[in-house]
């Protein structure tokens, strides 16, 4: 009985390992494509909101106030392709 349980356990683990390995390879490929599509937008998205300047008026301390707005355009198709690999039934809202 112990041998049968051991053999079945090894069989289930090996089947799970093969399917998990295929899943990991699919996710890696989708993530690489995702990273390549997002790479041009990352530098501009990283500096949004970090632009400001000091105000210096006579002997007053230095402080600044102002309004800043910015936008980074990220390709939606990249997110959708990665999401469909991770969860095939999921979709992004329209």
mmCIF file with all atom_site columns, N, CA, C and O in Angstrom, residues 29-68:
data_model
loop_
_atom_site.group_PDB
_atom_site.id
_atom_site.type_symbol
_atom_site.label_atom_id
_atom_site.label_alt_id
_atom_site.label_comp_id
_atom_site.label_asym_id
_atom_site.label_entity_id
_atom_site.label_seq_id
_atom_site.pdbx_PDB_ins_code
_atom_site.Cartn_x
_atom_site.Cartn_y
_atom_site.Cartn_z
_atom_site.occupancy
_atom_site.B_iso_or_equiv
_atom_site.pdbx_formal_charge
_atom_site.auth_seq_id
_atom_site.auth_comp_id
_atom_site.auth_asym_id
_atom_site.auth_atom_id
_atom_site.pdbx_PDB_model_num
ATOM 1   N N  . UNK A 1 29 ? 7.951  34.422 -21.323 1.00 0.00 ? 29 UNK A N  1
ATOM 2   C CA . UNK A 1 29 ? 7.891  34.966 -22.688 1.00 0.00 ? 29 UNK A CA 1
ATOM 3   C C  . UNK A 1 29 ? 6.958  36.170 -22.753 1.00 0.00 ? 29 UNK A C  1
ATOM 4   O O  . UNK A 1 29 ? 7.283  37.183 -23.379 1.00 0.00 ? 29 UNK A O  1
ATOM 5   N N  . UNK A 1 30 ? 5.807  36.077 -22.100 1.00 0.00 ? 30 UNK A N  1
ATOM 6   C CA . UNK A 1 30 ? 4.859  37.193 -22.095 1.00 0.00 ? 30 UNK A CA 1
ATOM 7   C C  . UNK A 1 30 ? 5.438  38.384 -21.345 1.00 0.00 ? 30 UNK A C  1
ATOM 8   O O  . UNK A 1 30 ? 5.255  39.533 -21.754 1.00 0.00 ? 30 UNK A O  1
ATOM 9   N N  . UNK A 1 31 ? 6.149  38.136 -20.256 1.00 0.00 ? 31 UNK A N  1
ATOM 10  C CA . UNK A 1 31 ? 6.742  39.243 -19.489 1.00 0.00 ? 31 UNK A CA 1
ATOM 11  C C  . UNK A 1 31 ? 7.860  39.926 -20.269 1.00 0.00 ? 31 UNK A C  1
ATOM 12  O O  . UNK A 1 31 ? 8.018  41.140 -20.186 1.00 0.00 ? 31 UNK A O  1
ATOM 13  N N  . UNK A 1 32 ? 8.648  39.163 -21.017 1.00 0.00 ? 32 UNK A N  1
ATOM 14  C CA . UNK A 1 32 ? 9.695  39.772 -21.834 1.00 0.00 ? 32 UNK A CA 1
ATOM 15  C C  . UNK A 1 32 ? 9.098  40.692 -22.895 1.00 0.00 ? 32 UNK A C  1
ATOM 16  O O  . UNK A 1 32 ? 9.594  41.795 -23.119 1.00 0.00 ? 32 UNK A O  1
ATOM 17  N N  . UNK A 1 33 ? 8.022  40.248 -23.536 1.00 0.00 ? 33 UNK A N  1
ATOM 18  C CA . UNK A 1 33 ? 7.346  41.104 -24.517 1.00 0.00 ? 33 UNK A CA 1
ATOM 19  C C  . UNK A 1 33 ? 6.752  42.334 -23.836 1.00 0.00 ? 33 UNK A C  1
ATOM 20  O O  . UNK A 1 33 ? 6.822  43.452 -24.365 1.00 0.00 ? 33 UNK A O  1
ATOM 21  N N  . UNK A 1 34 ? 6.188  42.144 -22.647 1.00 0.00 ? 34 UNK A N  1
ATOM 22  C CA . UNK A 1 34 ? 5.627  43.240 -21.863 1.00 0.00 ? 34 UNK A CA 1
ATOM 23  C C  . UNK A 1 34 ? 6.706  44.265 -21.520 1.00 0.00 ? 34 UNK A C  1
ATOM 24  O O  . UNK A 1 34 ? 6.509  45.466 -21.665 1.00 0.00 ? 34 UNK A O  1
ATOM 25  N N  . UNK A 1 35 ? 7.868  43.793 -21.077 1.00 0.00 ? 35 UNK A N  1
ATOM 26  C CA . UNK A 1 35 ? 8.965  44.689 -20.712 1.00 0.00 ? 35 UNK A CA 1
ATOM 27  C C  . UNK A 1 35 ? 9.498  45.451 -21.920 1.00 0.00 ? 35 UNK A C  1
ATOM 28  O O  . UNK A 1 35 ? 9.819  46.642 -21.816 1.00 0.00 ? 35 UNK A O  1
ATOM 29  N N  . UNK A 1 36 ? 9.580  44.791 -23.069 1.00 0.00 ? 36 UNK A N  1
ATOM 30  C CA . UNK A 1 36 ? 10.050 45.468 -24.278 1.00 0.00 ? 36 UNK A CA 1
ATOM 31  C C  . UNK A 1 36 ? 9.078  46.560 -24.719 1.00 0.00 ? 36 UNK A C  1
ATOM 32  O O  . UNK A 1 36 ? 9.495  47.619 -25.178 1.00 0.00 ? 36 UNK A O  1
ATOM 33  N N  . UNK A 1 37 ? 7.773  46.311 -24.573 1.00 0.00 ? 37 UNK A N  1
ATOM 34  C CA . UNK A 1 37 ? 6.784  47.312 -24.958 1.00 0.00 ? 37 UNK A CA 1
ATOM 35  C C  . UNK A 1 37 ? 6.763  48.492 -23.992 1.00 0.00 ? 37 UNK A C  1
ATOM 36  O O  . UNK A 1 37 ? 6.509  49.625 -24.392 1.00 0.00 ? 37 UNK A O  1
ATOM 37  N N  . UNK A 1 38 ? 7.015  48.239 -22.715 1.00 0.00 ? 38 UNK A N  1
ATOM 38  C CA . UNK A 1 38 ? 6.954  49.296 -21.714 1.00 0.00 ? 38 UNK A CA 1
ATOM 39  C C  . UNK A 1 38 ? 8.257  50.081 -21.581 1.00 0.00 ? 38 UNK A C  1
ATOM 40  O O  . UNK A 1 38 ? 8.252  51.179 -21.032 1.00 0.00 ? 38 UNK A O  1
ATOM 41  N N  . UNK A 1 39 ? 9.356  49.554 -22.066 1.00 0.00 ? 39 UNK A N  1
ATOM 42  C CA . UNK A 1 39 ? 10.668 50.181 -21.888 1.00 0.00 ? 39 UNK A CA 1
ATOM 43  C C  . UNK A 1 39 ? 10.731 51.635 -22.368 1.00 0.00 ? 39 UNK A C  1
ATOM 44  O O  . UNK A 1 39 ? 11.317 52.469 -21.677 1.00 0.00 ? 39 UNK A O  1
ATOM 45  N N  . UNK A 1 40 ? 10.136 52.004 -23.500 1.00 0.00 ? 40 UNK A N  1
ATOM 46  C CA . UNK A 1 40 ? 10.220 53.407 -23.921 1.00 0.00 ? 40 UNK A CA 1
ATOM 47  C C  . UNK A 1 40 ? 9.462  54.366 -22.997 1.00 0.00 ? 40 UNK A C  1
ATOM 48  O O  . UNK A 1 40 ? 9.813  55.543 -22.893 1.00 0.00 ? 40 UNK A O  1
ATOM 49  N N  . UNK A 1 41 ? 8.434  53.902 -22.301 1.00 0.00 ? 41 UNK A N  1
ATOM 50  C CA . UNK A 1 41 ? 7.613  54.788 -21.469 1.00 0.00 ? 41 UNK A CA 1
ATOM 51  C C  . UNK A 1 41 ? 8.134  54.918 -20.039 1.00 0.00 ? 41 UNK A C  1
ATOM 52  O O  . UNK A 1 41 ? 7.765  55.847 -19.334 1.00 0.00 ? 41 UNK A O  1
ATOM 53  N N  . UNK A 1 42 ? 8.985  54.024 -19.602 1.00 0.00 ? 42 UNK A N  1
ATOM 54  C CA . UNK A 1 42 ? 9.428  54.017 -18.204 1.00 0.00 ? 42 UNK A CA 1
ATOM 55  C C  . UNK A 1 42 ? 10.224 55.272 -17.823 1.00 0.00 ? 42 UNK A C  1
ATOM 56  O O  . UNK A 1 42 ? 9.980  55.837 -16.756 1.00 0.00 ? 42 UNK A O  1
ATOM 57  N N  . UNK A 1 43 ? 11.157 55.758 -18.628 1.00 0.00 ? 43 UNK A N  1
ATOM 58  C CA . UNK A 1 43 ? 11.908 56.947 -18.199 1.00 0.00 ? 43 UNK A CA 1
ATOM 59  C C  . UNK A 1 43 ? 11.018 58.165 -17.961 1.00 0.00 ? 43 UNK A C  1
ATOM 60  O O  . UNK A 1 43 ? 11.193 58.873 -16.973 1.00 0.00 ? 43 UNK A O  1
ATOM 61  N N  . UNK A 1 44 ? 10.061 58.413 -18.819 1.00 0.00 ? 44 UNK A N  1
ATOM 62  C CA . UNK A 1 44 ? 9.198  59.573 -18.614 1.00 0.00 ? 44 UNK A CA 1
ATOM 63  C C  . UNK A 1 44 ? 8.244  59.359 -17.440 1.00 0.00 ? 44 UNK A C  1
ATOM 64  O O  . UNK A 1 44 ? 7.932  60.293 -16.708 1.00 0.00 ? 44 UNK A O  1
ATOM 65  N N  . UNK A 1 45 ? 7.801  58.131 -17.221 1.00 0.00 ? 45 UNK A N  1
ATOM 66  C CA . UNK A 1 45 ? 6.914  57.852 -16.087 1.00 0.00 ? 45 UNK A CA 1
ATOM 67  C C  . UNK A 1 45 ? 7.663  57.950 -14.765 1.00 0.00 ? 45 UNK A C  1
ATOM 68  O O  . UNK A 1 45 ? 7.074  58.282 -13.738 1.00 0.00 ? 45 UNK A O  1
ATOM 69  N N  . UNK A 1 46 ? 8.956  57.685 -14.771 1.00 0.00 ? 46 UNK A N  1
ATOM 70  C CA . UNK A 1 46 ? 9.736  57.708 -13.537 1.00 0.00 ? 46 UNK A CA 1
ATOM 71  C C  . UNK A 1 46 ? 9.964  59.120 -13.013 1.00 0.00 ? 46 UNK A C  1
ATOM 72  O O  . UNK A 1 46 ? 10.116 59.317 -11.814 1.00 0.00 ? 46 UNK A O  1
ATOM 73  N N  . UNK A 1 47 ? 9.994  60.107 -13.889 1.00 0.00 ? 47 UNK A N  1
ATOM 74  C CA . UNK A 1 47 ? 10.291 61.466 -13.444 1.00 0.00 ? 47 UNK A CA 1
ATOM 75  C C  . UNK A 1 47 ? 9.045  62.329 -13.274 1.00 0.00 ? 47 UNK A C  1
ATOM 76  O O  . UNK A 1 47 ? 9.155  63.480 -12.866 1.00 0.00 ? 47 UNK A O  1
ATOM 77  N N  . UNK A 1 48 ? 7.874  61.777 -13.566 1.00 0.00 ? 48 UNK A N  1
ATOM 78  C CA . UNK A 1 48 ? 6.658  62.566 -13.375 1.00 0.00 ? 48 UNK A CA 1
ATOM 79  C C  . UNK A 1 48 ? 6.473  62.912 -11.904 1.00 0.00 ? 48 UNK A C  1
ATOM 80  O O  . UNK A 1 48 ? 6.575  62.069 -11.030 1.00 0.00 ? 48 UNK A O  1
ATOM 81  N N  . UNK A 1 49 ? 6.203  64.164 -11.628 1.00 0.00 ? 49 UNK A N  1
ATOM 82  C CA . UNK A 1 49 ? 5.972  64.592 -10.256 1.00 0.00 ? 49 UNK A CA 1
ATOM 83  C C  . UNK A 1 49 ? 7.224  64.918 -9.478  1.00 0.00 ? 49 UNK A C  1
ATOM 84  O O  . UNK A 1 49 ? 7.149  65.393 -8.354  1.00 0.00 ? 49 UNK A O  1
ATOM 85  N N  . UNK A 1 50 ? 8.386  64.681 -10.044 1.00 0.00 ? 50 UNK A N  1
ATOM 86  C CA . UNK A 1 50 ? 9.622  64.979 -9.325  1.00 0.00 ? 50 UNK A CA 1
ATOM 87  C C  . UNK A 1 50 ? 10.226 66.310 -9.769  1.00 0.00 ? 50 UNK A C  1
ATOM 88  O O  . UNK A 1 50 ? 11.307 66.672 -9.327  1.00 0.00 ? 50 UNK A O  1
ATOM 89  N N  . UNK A 1 51 ? 9.548  67.036 -10.619 1.00 0.00 ? 51 UNK A N  1
ATOM 90  C CA . UNK A 1 51 ? 10.040 68.313 -11.109 1.00 0.00 ? 51 UNK A CA 1
ATOM 91  C C  . UNK A 1 51 ? 9.460  69.443 -10.259 1.00 0.00 ? 51 UNK A C  1
ATOM 92  O O  . UNK A 1 51 ? 8.249  69.599 -10.177 1.00 0.00 ? 51 UNK A O  1
ATOM 93  N N  . UNK A 1 52 ? 10.311 70.191 -9.604  1.00 0.00 ? 52 UNK A N  1
ATOM 94  C CA . UNK A 1 52 ? 9.887  71.349 -8.832  1.00 0.00 ? 52 UNK A CA 1
ATOM 95  C C  . UNK A 1 52 ? 11.090 72.264 -8.664  1.00 0.00 ? 52 UNK A C  1
ATOM 96  O O  . UNK A 1 52 ? 12.222 71.868 -8.879  1.00 0.00 ? 52 UNK A O  1
ATOM 97  N N  . UNK A 1 53 ? 10.862 73.477 -8.256  1.00 0.00 ? 53 UNK A N  1
ATOM 98  C CA . UNK A 1 53 ? 11.966 74.410 -8.091  1.00 0.00 ? 53 UNK A CA 1
ATOM 99  C C  . UNK A 1 53 ? 11.792 75.179 -6.785  1.00 0.00 ? 53 UNK A C  1
ATOM 100 O O  . UNK A 1 53 ? 10.684 75.350 -6.280  1.00 0.00 ? 53 UNK A O  1
ATOM 101 N N  . UNK A 1 54 ? 12.909 75.633 -6.246  1.00 0.00 ? 54 UNK A N  1
ATOM 102 C CA . UNK A 1 54 ? 12.888 76.452 -5.031  1.00 0.00 ? 54 UNK A CA 1
ATOM 103 C C  . UNK A 1 54 ? 12.508 77.885 -5.377  1.00 0.00 ? 54 UNK A C  1
ATOM 104 O O  . UNK A 1 54 ? 12.854 78.394 -6.438  1.00 0.00 ? 54 UNK A O  1
ATOM 105 N N  . UNK A 1 55 ? 11.820 78.506 -4.454  1.00 0.00 ? 55 UNK A N  1
ATOM 106 C CA . UNK A 1 55 ? 11.516 79.927 -4.605  1.00 0.00 ? 55 UNK A CA 1
ATOM 107 C C  . UNK A 1 55 ? 12.406 80.688 -3.624  1.00 0.00 ? 55 UNK A C  1
ATOM 108 O O  . UNK A 1 55 ? 12.513 80.318 -2.461  1.00 0.00 ? 55 UNK A O  1
ATOM 109 N N  . UNK A 1 56 ? 13.044 81.744 -4.064  1.00 0.00 ? 56 UNK A N  1
ATOM 110 C CA . UNK A 1 56 ? 13.902 82.536 -3.185  1.00 0.00 ? 56 UNK A CA 1
ATOM 111 C C  . UNK A 1 56 ? 13.564 83.998 -3.401  1.00 0.00 ? 56 UNK A C  1
ATOM 112 O O  . UNK A 1 56 ? 13.775 84.563 -4.473  1.00 0.00 ? 56 UNK A O  1
ATOM 113 N N  . UNK A 1 57 ? 13.013 84.590 -2.363  1.00 0.00 ? 57 UNK A N  1
ATOM 114 C CA . UNK A 1 57 ? 12.627 86.002 -2.440  1.00 0.00 ? 57 UNK A CA 1
ATOM 115 C C  . UNK A 1 57 ? 13.337 86.728 -1.295  1.00 0.00 ? 57 UNK A C  1
ATOM 116 O O  . UNK A 1 57 ? 12.983 86.545 -0.130  1.00 0.00 ? 57 UNK A O  1
ATOM 117 N N  . UNK A 1 58 ? 14.308 87.504 -1.607  1.00 0.00 ? 58 UNK A N  1
ATOM 118 C CA . UNK A 1 58 ? 15.019 88.293 -0.592  1.00 0.00 ? 58 UNK A CA 1
ATOM 119 C C  . UNK A 1 58 ? 15.579 87.431 0.524   1.00 0.00 ? 58 UNK A C  1
ATOM 120 O O  . UNK A 1 58 ? 16.323 86.500 0.291   1.00 0.00 ? 58 UNK A O  1
ATOM 121 N N  . UNK A 1 59 ? 15.201 87.745 1.766   1.00 0.00 ? 59 UNK A N  1
ATOM 122 C CA . UNK A 1 59 ? 15.709 87.035 2.930   1.00 0.00 ? 59 UNK A CA 1
ATOM 123 C C  . UNK A 1 59 ? 14.783 85.919 3.401   1.00 0.00 ? 59 UNK A C  1
ATOM 124 O O  . UNK A 1 59 ? 15.020 85.307 4.430   1.00 0.00 ? 59 UNK A O  1
ATOM 125 N N  . UNK A 1 60 ? 13.699 85.684 2.689   1.00 0.00 ? 60 UNK A N  1
ATOM 126 C CA . UNK A 1 60 ? 12.778 84.619 3.092   1.00 0.00 ? 60 UNK A CA 1
ATOM 127 C C  . UNK A 1 60 ? 13.427 83.251 2.889   1.00 0.00 ? 60 UNK A C  1
ATOM 128 O O  . UNK A 1 60 ? 14.295 83.082 2.031   1.00 0.00 ? 60 UNK A O  1
ATOM 129 N N  . UNK A 1 61 ? 12.978 82.274 3.681   1.00 0.00 ? 61 UNK A N  1
ATOM 130 C CA . UNK A 1 61 ? 13.513 80.923 3.462   1.00 0.00 ? 61 UNK A CA 1
ATOM 131 C C  . UNK A 1 61 ? 13.084 80.370 2.102   1.00 0.00 ? 61 UNK A C  1
ATOM 132 O O  . UNK A 1 61 ? 12.127 80.859 1.495   1.00 0.00 ? 61 UNK A O  1
ATOM 133 N N  . UNK A 1 62 ? 13.767 79.376 1.678   1.00 0.00 ? 62 UNK A N  1
ATOM 134 C CA . UNK A 1 62 ? 13.473 78.788 0.379   1.00 0.00 ? 62 UNK A CA 1
ATOM 135 C C  . UNK A 1 62 ? 12.327 77.787 0.512   1.00 0.00 ? 62 UNK A C  1
ATOM 136 O O  . UNK A 1 62 ? 12.412 76.828 1.254   1.00 0.00 ? 62 UNK A O  1
ATOM 137 N N  . UNK A 1 63 ? 11.300 78.019 -0.193  1.00 0.00 ? 63 UNK A N  1
ATOM 138 C CA . UNK A 1 63 ? 10.193 77.065 -0.294  1.00 0.00 ? 63 UNK A CA 1
ATOM 139 C C  . UNK A 1 63 ? 9.516  77.291 -1.628  1.00 0.00 ? 63 UNK A C  1
ATOM 140 O O  . UNK A 1 63 ? 9.611  78.359 -2.210  1.00 0.00 ? 63 UNK A O  1
ATOM 141 N N  . UNK A 1 64 ? 8.856  76.287 -2.100  1.00 0.00 ? 64 UNK A N  1
ATOM 142 C CA . UNK A 1 64 ? 8.231  76.387 -3.408  1.00 0.00 ? 64 UNK A CA 1
ATOM 143 C C  . UNK A 1 64 ? 6.802  75.884 -3.372  1.00 0.00 ? 64 UNK A C  1
ATOM 144 O O  . UNK A 1 64 ? 6.429  75.061 -2.539  1.00 0.00 ? 64 UNK A O  1
ATOM 145 N N  . UNK A 1 65 ? 6.016  76.401 -4.242  1.00 0.00 ? 65 UNK A N  1
ATOM 146 C CA . UNK A 1 65 ? 4.635  75.945 -4.386  1.00 0.00 ? 65 UNK A CA 1
ATOM 147 C C  . UNK A 1 65 ? 4.282  76.046 -5.863  1.00 0.00 ? 65 UNK A C  1
ATOM 148 O O  . UNK A 1 65 ? 4.760  76.931 -6.562  1.00 0.00 ? 65 UNK A O  1
ATOM 149 N N  . UNK A 1 66 ? 3.462  75.163 -6.319  1.00 0.00 ? 66 UNK A N  1
ATOM 150 C CA . UNK A 1 66 ? 3.086  75.200 -7.712  1.00 0.00 ? 66 UNK A CA 1
ATOM 151 C C  . UNK A 1 66 ? 2.242  74.002 -8.090  1.00 0.00 ? 66 UNK A C  1
ATOM 152 O O  . UNK A 1 66 ? 1.919  73.160 -7.265  1.00 0.00 ? 66 UNK A O  1
ATOM 153 N N  . UNK A 1 67 ? 1.895  73.950 -9.333  1.00 0.00 ? 67 UNK A N  1
ATOM 154 C CA . UNK A 1 67 ? 1.076  72.862 -9.858  1.00 0.00 ? 67 UNK A CA 1
ATOM 155 C C  . UNK A 1 67 ? 1.855  72.223 -11.006 1.00 0.00 ? 67 UNK A C  1
ATOM 156 O O  . UNK A 1 67 ? 2.449  72.921 -11.827 1.00 0.00 ? 67 UNK A O  1
ATOM 157 N N  . UNK A 1 68 ? 1.839  70.912 -11.015 1.00 0.00 ? 68 UNK A N  1
ATOM 158 C CA . UNK A 1 68 ? 2.538  70.179 -12.059 1.00 0.00 ? 68 UNK A CA 1
ATOM 159 C C  . UNK A 1 68 ? 1.637  69.038 -12.513 1.00 0.00 ? 68 UNK A C  1
ATOM 160 O O  . UNK A 1 68 ? 1.036  68.358 -11.686 1.00 0.00 ? 68 UNK A O  1
#
